[in-house]
Short mmCIF file of C-alpha atoms in Angstrom, two decimals:
data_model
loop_
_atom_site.label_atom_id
_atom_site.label_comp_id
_atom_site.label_asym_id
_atom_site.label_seq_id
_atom_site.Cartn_x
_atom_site.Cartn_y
_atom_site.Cartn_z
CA UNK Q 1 46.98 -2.68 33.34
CA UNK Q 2 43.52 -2.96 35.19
CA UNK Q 3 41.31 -6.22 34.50
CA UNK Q 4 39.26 -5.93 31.17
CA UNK Q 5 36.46 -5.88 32.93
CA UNK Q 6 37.35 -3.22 35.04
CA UNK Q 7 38.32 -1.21 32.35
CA UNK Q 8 34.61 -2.54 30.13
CA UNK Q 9 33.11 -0.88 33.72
CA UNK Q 10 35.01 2.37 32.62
CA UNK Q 11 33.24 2.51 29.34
CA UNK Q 12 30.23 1.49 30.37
CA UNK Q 13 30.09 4.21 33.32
CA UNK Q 14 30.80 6.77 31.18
CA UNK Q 15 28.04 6.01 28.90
CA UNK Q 16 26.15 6.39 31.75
CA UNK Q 17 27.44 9.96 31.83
CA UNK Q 18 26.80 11.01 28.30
CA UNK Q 19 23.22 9.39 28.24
CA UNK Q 20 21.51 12.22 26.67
CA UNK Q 21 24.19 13.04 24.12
CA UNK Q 22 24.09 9.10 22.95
CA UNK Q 23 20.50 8.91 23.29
CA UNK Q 24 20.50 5.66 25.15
CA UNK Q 25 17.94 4.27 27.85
CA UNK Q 26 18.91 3.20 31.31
CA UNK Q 27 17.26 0.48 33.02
CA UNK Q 28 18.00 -0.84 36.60
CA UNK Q 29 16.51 -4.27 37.13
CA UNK Q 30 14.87 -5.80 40.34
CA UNK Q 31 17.99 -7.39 41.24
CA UNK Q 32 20.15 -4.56 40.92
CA UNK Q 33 21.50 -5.30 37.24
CA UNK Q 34 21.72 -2.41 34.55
CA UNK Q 35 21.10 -2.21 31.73
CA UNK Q 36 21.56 0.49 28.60
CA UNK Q 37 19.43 0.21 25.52
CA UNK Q 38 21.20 1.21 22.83
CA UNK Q 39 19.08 0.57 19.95
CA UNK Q 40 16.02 -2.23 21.29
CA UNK Q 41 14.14 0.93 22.21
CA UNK Q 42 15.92 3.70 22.53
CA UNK Q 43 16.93 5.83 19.50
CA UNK Q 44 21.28 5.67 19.90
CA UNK Q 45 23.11 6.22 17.09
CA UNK Q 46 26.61 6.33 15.40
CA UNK Q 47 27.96 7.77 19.24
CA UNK Q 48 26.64 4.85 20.89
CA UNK Q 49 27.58 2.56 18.37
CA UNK Q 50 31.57 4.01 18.94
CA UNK Q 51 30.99 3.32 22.69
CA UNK Q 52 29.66 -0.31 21.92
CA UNK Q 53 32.76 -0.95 20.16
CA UNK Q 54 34.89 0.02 22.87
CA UNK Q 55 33.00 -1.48 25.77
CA UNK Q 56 33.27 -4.64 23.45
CA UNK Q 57 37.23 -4.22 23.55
CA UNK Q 58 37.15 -3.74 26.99
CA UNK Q 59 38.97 0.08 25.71
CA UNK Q 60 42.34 -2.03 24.41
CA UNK Q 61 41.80 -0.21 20.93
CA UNK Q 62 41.44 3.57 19.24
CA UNK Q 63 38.03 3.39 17.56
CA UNK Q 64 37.05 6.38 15.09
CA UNK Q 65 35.08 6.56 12.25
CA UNK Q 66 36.45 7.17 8.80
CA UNK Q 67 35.30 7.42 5.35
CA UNK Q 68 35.06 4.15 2.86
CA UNK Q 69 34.39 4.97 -0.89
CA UNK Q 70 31.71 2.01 -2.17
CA UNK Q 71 31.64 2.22 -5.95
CA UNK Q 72 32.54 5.98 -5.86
CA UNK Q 73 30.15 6.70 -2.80
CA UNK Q 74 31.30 7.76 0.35
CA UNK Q 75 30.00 6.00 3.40
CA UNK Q 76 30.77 6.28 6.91
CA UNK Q 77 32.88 3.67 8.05
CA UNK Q 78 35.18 2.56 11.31
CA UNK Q 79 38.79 1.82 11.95
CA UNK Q 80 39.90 0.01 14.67
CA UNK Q 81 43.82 0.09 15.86
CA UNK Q 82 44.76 -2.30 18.73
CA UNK Q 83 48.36 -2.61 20.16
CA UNK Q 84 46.51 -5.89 22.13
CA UNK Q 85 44.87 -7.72 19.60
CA UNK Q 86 44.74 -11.53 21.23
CA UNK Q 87 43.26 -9.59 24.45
CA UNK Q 88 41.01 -7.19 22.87
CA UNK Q 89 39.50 -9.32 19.80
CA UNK Q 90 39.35 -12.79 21.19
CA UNK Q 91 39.67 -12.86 25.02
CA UNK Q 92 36.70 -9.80 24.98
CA UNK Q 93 35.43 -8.57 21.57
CA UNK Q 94 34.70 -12.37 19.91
CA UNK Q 95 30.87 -13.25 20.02
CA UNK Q 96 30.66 -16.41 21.13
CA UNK Q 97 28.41 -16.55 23.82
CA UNK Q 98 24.67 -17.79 22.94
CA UNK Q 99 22.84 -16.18 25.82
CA UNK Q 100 19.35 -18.47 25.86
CA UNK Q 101 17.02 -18.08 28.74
CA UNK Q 102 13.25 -19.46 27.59
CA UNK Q 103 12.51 -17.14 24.83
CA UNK Q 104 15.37 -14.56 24.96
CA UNK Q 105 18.07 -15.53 22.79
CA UNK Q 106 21.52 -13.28 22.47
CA UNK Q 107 24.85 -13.31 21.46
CA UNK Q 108 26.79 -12.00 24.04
CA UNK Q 109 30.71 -10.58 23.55
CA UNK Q 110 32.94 -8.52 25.52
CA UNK Q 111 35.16 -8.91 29.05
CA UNK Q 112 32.16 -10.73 31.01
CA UNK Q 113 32.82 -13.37 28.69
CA UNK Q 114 35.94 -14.86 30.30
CA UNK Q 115 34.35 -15.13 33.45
CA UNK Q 116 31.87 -17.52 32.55
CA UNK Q 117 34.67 -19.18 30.86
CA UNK Q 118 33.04 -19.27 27.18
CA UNK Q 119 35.32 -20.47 24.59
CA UNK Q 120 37.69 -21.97 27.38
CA UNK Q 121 40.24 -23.45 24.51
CA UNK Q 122 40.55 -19.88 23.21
CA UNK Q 123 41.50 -18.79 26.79
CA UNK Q 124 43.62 -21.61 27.23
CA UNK Q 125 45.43 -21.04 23.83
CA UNK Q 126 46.44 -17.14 24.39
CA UNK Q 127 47.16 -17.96 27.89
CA UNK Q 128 44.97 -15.51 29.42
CA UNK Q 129 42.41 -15.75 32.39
CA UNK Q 130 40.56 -13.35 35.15
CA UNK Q 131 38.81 -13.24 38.10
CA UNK Q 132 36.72 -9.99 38.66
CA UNK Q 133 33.82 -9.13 41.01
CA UNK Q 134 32.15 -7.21 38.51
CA UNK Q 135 31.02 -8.45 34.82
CA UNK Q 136 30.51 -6.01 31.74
CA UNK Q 137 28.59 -8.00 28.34
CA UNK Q 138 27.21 -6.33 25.28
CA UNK Q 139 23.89 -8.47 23.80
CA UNK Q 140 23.18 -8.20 20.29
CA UNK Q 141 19.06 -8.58 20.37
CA UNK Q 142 15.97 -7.38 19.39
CA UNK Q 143 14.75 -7.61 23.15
CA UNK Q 144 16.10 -5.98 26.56
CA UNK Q 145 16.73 -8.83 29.21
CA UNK Q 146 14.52 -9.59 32.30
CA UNK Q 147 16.14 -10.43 35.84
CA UNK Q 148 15.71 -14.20 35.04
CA UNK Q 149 18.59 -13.51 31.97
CA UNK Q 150 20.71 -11.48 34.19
CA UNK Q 151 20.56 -13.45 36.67
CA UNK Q 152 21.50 -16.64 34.80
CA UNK Q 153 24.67 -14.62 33.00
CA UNK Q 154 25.63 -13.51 36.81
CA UNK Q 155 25.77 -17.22 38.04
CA UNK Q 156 27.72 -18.31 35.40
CA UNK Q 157 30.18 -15.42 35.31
CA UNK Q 158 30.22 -16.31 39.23
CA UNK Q 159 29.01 -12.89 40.46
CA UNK Q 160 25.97 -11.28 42.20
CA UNK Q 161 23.24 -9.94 39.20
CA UNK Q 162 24.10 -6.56 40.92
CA UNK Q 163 27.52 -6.30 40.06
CA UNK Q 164 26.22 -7.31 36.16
CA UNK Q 165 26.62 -4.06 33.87
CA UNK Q 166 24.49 -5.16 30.31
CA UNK Q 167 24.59 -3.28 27.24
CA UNK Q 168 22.15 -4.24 24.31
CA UNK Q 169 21.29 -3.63 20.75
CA UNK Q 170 19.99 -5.06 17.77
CA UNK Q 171 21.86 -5.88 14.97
CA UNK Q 172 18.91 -3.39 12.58
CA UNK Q 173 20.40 -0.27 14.65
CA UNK Q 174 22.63 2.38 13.55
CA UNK Q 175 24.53 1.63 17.24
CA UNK Q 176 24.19 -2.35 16.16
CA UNK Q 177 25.64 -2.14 13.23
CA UNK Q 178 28.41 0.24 14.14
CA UNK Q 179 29.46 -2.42 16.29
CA UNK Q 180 29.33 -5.22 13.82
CA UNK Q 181 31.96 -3.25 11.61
CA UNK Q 182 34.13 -2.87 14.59
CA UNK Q 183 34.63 -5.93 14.63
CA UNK Q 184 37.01 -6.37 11.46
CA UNK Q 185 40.08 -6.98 12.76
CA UNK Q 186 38.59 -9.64 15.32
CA UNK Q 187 37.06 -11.39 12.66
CA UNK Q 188 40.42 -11.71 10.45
CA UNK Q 189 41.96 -13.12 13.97
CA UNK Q 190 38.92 -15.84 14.51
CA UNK Q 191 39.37 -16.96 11.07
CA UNK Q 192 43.71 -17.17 11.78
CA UNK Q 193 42.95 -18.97 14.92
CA UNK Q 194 40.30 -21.21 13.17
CA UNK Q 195 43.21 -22.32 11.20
CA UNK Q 196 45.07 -23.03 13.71
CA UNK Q 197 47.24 -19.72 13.94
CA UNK Q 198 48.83 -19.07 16.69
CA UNK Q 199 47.59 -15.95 17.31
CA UNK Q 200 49.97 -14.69 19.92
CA UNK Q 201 52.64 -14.25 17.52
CA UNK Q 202 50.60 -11.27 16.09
CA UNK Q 203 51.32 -8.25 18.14
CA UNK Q 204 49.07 -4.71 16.70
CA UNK Q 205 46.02 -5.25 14.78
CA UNK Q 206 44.23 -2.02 12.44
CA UNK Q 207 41.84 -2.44 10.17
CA UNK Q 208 38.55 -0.25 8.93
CA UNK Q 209 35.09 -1.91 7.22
CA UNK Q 210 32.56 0.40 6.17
CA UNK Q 211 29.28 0.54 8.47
CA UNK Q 212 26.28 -1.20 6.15
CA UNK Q 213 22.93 1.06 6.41
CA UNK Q 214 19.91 -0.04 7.43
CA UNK Q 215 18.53 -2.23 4.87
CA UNK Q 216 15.86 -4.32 5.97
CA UNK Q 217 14.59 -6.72 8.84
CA UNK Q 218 17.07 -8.46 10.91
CA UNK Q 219 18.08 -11.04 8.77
CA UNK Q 220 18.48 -8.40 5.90
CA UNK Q 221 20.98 -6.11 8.52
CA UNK Q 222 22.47 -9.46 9.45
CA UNK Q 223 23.94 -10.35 6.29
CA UNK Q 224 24.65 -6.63 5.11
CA UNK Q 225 26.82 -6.37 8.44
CA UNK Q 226 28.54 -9.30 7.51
CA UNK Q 227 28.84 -7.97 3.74
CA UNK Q 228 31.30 -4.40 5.40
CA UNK Q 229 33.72 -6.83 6.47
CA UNK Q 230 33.66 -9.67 3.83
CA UNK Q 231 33.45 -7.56 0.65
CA UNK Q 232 34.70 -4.01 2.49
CA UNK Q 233 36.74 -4.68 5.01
CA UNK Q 234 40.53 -4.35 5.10
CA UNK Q 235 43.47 -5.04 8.04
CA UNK Q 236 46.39 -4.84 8.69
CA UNK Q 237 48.65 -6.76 11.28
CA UNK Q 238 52.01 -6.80 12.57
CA UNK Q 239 53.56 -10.22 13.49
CA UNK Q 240 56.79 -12.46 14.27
CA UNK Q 241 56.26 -15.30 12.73
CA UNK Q 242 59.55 -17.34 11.70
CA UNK Q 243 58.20 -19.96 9.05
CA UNK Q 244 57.80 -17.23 6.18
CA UNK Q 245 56.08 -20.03 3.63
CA UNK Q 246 54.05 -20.85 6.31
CA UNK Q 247 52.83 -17.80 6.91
CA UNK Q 248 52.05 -17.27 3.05
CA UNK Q 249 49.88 -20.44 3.18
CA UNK Q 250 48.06 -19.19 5.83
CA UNK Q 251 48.26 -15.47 4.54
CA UNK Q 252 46.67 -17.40 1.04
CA UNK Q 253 43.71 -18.35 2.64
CA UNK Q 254 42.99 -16.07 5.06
CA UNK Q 255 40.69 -13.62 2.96
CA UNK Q 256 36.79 -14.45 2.63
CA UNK Q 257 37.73 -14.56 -1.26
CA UNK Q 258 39.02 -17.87 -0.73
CA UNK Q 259 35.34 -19.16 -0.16
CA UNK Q 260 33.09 -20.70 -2.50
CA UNK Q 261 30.49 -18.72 -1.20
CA UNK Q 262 32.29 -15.36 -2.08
CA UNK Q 263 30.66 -13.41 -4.45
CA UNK Q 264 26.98 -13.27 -3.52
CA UNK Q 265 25.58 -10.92 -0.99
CA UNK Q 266 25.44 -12.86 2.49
CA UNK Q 267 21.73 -12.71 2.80
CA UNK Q 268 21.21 -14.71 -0.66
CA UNK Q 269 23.98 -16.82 0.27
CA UNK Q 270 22.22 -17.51 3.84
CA UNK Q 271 18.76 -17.67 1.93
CA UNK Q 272 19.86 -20.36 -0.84
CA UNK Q 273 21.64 -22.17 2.44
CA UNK Q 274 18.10 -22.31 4.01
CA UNK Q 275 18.82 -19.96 6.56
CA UNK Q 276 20.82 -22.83 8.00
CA UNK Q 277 24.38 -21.59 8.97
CA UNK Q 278 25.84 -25.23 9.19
CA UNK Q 279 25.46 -25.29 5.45
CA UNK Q 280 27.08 -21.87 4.71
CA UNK Q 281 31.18 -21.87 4.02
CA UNK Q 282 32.35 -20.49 7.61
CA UNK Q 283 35.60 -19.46 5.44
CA UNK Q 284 33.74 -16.45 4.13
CA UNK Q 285 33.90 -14.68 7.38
CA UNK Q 286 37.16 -13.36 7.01
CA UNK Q 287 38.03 -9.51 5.56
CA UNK Q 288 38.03 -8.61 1.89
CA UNK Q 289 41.70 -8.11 1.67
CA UNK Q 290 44.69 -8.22 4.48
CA UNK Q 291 47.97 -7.11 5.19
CA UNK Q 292 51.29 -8.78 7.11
CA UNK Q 293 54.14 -7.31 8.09
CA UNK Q 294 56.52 -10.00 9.61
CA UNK Q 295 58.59 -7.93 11.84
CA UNK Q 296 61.78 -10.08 11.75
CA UNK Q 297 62.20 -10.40 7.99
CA UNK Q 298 61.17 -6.67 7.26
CA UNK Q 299 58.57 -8.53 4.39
CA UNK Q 300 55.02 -7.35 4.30
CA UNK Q 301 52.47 -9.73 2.10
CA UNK Q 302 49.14 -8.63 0.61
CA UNK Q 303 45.92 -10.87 -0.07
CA UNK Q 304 42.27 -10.89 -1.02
CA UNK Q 305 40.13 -7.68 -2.59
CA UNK Q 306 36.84 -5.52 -1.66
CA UNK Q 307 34.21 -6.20 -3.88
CA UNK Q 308 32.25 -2.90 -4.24
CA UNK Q 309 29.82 -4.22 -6.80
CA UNK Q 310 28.56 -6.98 -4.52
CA UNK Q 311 28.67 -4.33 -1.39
CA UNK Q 312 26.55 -1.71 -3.56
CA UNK Q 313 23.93 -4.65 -3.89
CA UNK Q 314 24.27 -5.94 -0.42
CA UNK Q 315 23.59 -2.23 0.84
CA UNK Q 316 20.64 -1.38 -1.25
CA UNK Q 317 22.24 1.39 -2.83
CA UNK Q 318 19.94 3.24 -5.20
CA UNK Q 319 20.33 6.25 -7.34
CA UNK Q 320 17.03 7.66 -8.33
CA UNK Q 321 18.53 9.94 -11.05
CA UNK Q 322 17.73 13.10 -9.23
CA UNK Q 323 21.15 14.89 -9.50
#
């Protein structure tokens, strides 16, 4: 199997190719880094959303979109299937990189993220590493970085800003938030390995979250994003995992139902928290409901629900009483 960022590269070319069709904008920077727009400034869209996803998974998963029925409305939605779910969720697809360079602030995911050795216990923990002479990120932000951010990513990924391949969009973009619900298998994994899971005993990963619409500013898209996977979102994973009553325990409080903060749209929750994420329960980010089947024992446990009520609210759904 080629490097992940070799195969991020891949995806990131051929977005390259399929420009117009994605309607994306391509920007080559001073130094030689380049960058697609996705979203900041350029239209994209539900195609470049899909592409996101993958460059995000460095291409270790099928990505499609599917239907998800809110309250008895259909909705666009994506499901992810990965048969490399430790690789493709944590080592690349996790955001956990706070890109800050003077004013430009990001959050930076996918396979350039193990070269600048970001989350190094995570690394350490799945047993993974790389060394590549080429780095692939995807920013979610509202702005397009300068040379003076690529630049500072290429030093610490330890390669020249010309060999840096950027991808950006906000999180209040059709492509941006496309993205987000991508990442619903990934987030059921953070919250395992939170708990101290070992995460290597899980071995495919599927899972689908409906895609919120646009429903506001930022913050607004920020917390309806995060309202697909906690009240929407459902997954699925295979796993060998010997201690059965273990694995209920952690199977028991794996959903974001086992917050006291579910039950509330994200955005009020993040509101009445003061906008302050410290003071927000980090257990709700976690999928509505979640399936294991423990390969060895031939058992498969279910836990947590979607809340469609709460997701109706969260999206802004309205009916006007025109029909």
């Amino acid at each position: 199997m080629m490097g992940i960022n070799e195969m991020g590269f891949e995806v990131f070319e051929e977005m390259l190719d399929y420009g117009d069709e994605l309607q994306i904008e391509v920007h080559e920077l001073e130094n030689g880094t380049v960058v697609i727009d996705a979203g900041v400034e350029a239209r994209g869209g539900i195609g470049a959303g899909i592409y996101l996803s993958r460059l995000c998974m460095s291409d270790l998963a099928d990505i499609q979109l599917t239907p998800c029925d809110v309250g008895g409305v259909l909705l666009p939605g994506v499901q992810v299937a990965t048969d490399y779910p430790a690789v493709s969720c944590m080592a690349s697809q996790c955001a956990m990189w706070q890109i800050k360079a003077e004013k430009y602030f990001a959050m930076g995911s996918g396979p350039g993220r193990v070269l600048a050795g970001k989350t190094r216990e995570l690394y350490e923990k799945i047993g993974f590493e790389e060394f590549s002479d080429i780095a692939v990120l995807f920013l979610e932000s509202s702005r397009l970085p300068d040379e003076k951010v690529s630049a500072l990513i290429a030093q610490r990924c330890g390669i020249d800003p010309a060999d840096l391949r950027i991808a950006v969009a906000p999180t209040d973009s059709i492509a941006g938030l496309v993205q987000v619900s991508a990442r619903v298998v990934e987030t059921g994994l953070h919250k395992l390995f939170t708990m101290g899971f070992d995460i290597n005993s899980i071995k495919s990963g599927w899972g689908r979250a409906p895609i919120s619409p646009i429903s506001g500013d930022m913050t607004h898209c920020m917390g309806s994003s995060n309202d697909a996977i906690i009240y929407g979102g459902e997954t699925y994973y295979t796993l060998i995992y010997e201690d059965i009553e273990e694995l209920q325990r952690y199977l028991k409080a794996m959903p974001s139902s086992s917050s006291r903060d579910w039950g509330a749209p994200f955005y009020q929750t993040f509101k009445a928290a003061g906008f302050d994420f410290f003071k927000v329960d980090h257990n709700v980010f976690a999928p509505a409901k979640v399936v294991m089947n423990e390969v060895k024992s031939r058992r498969t446990f279910v836990c947590g629900k979607t809340n469609p009520q709460v997701l109706a609210e969260s999206f802004h759904l309205e009916d006007p009483g025109l029909s």
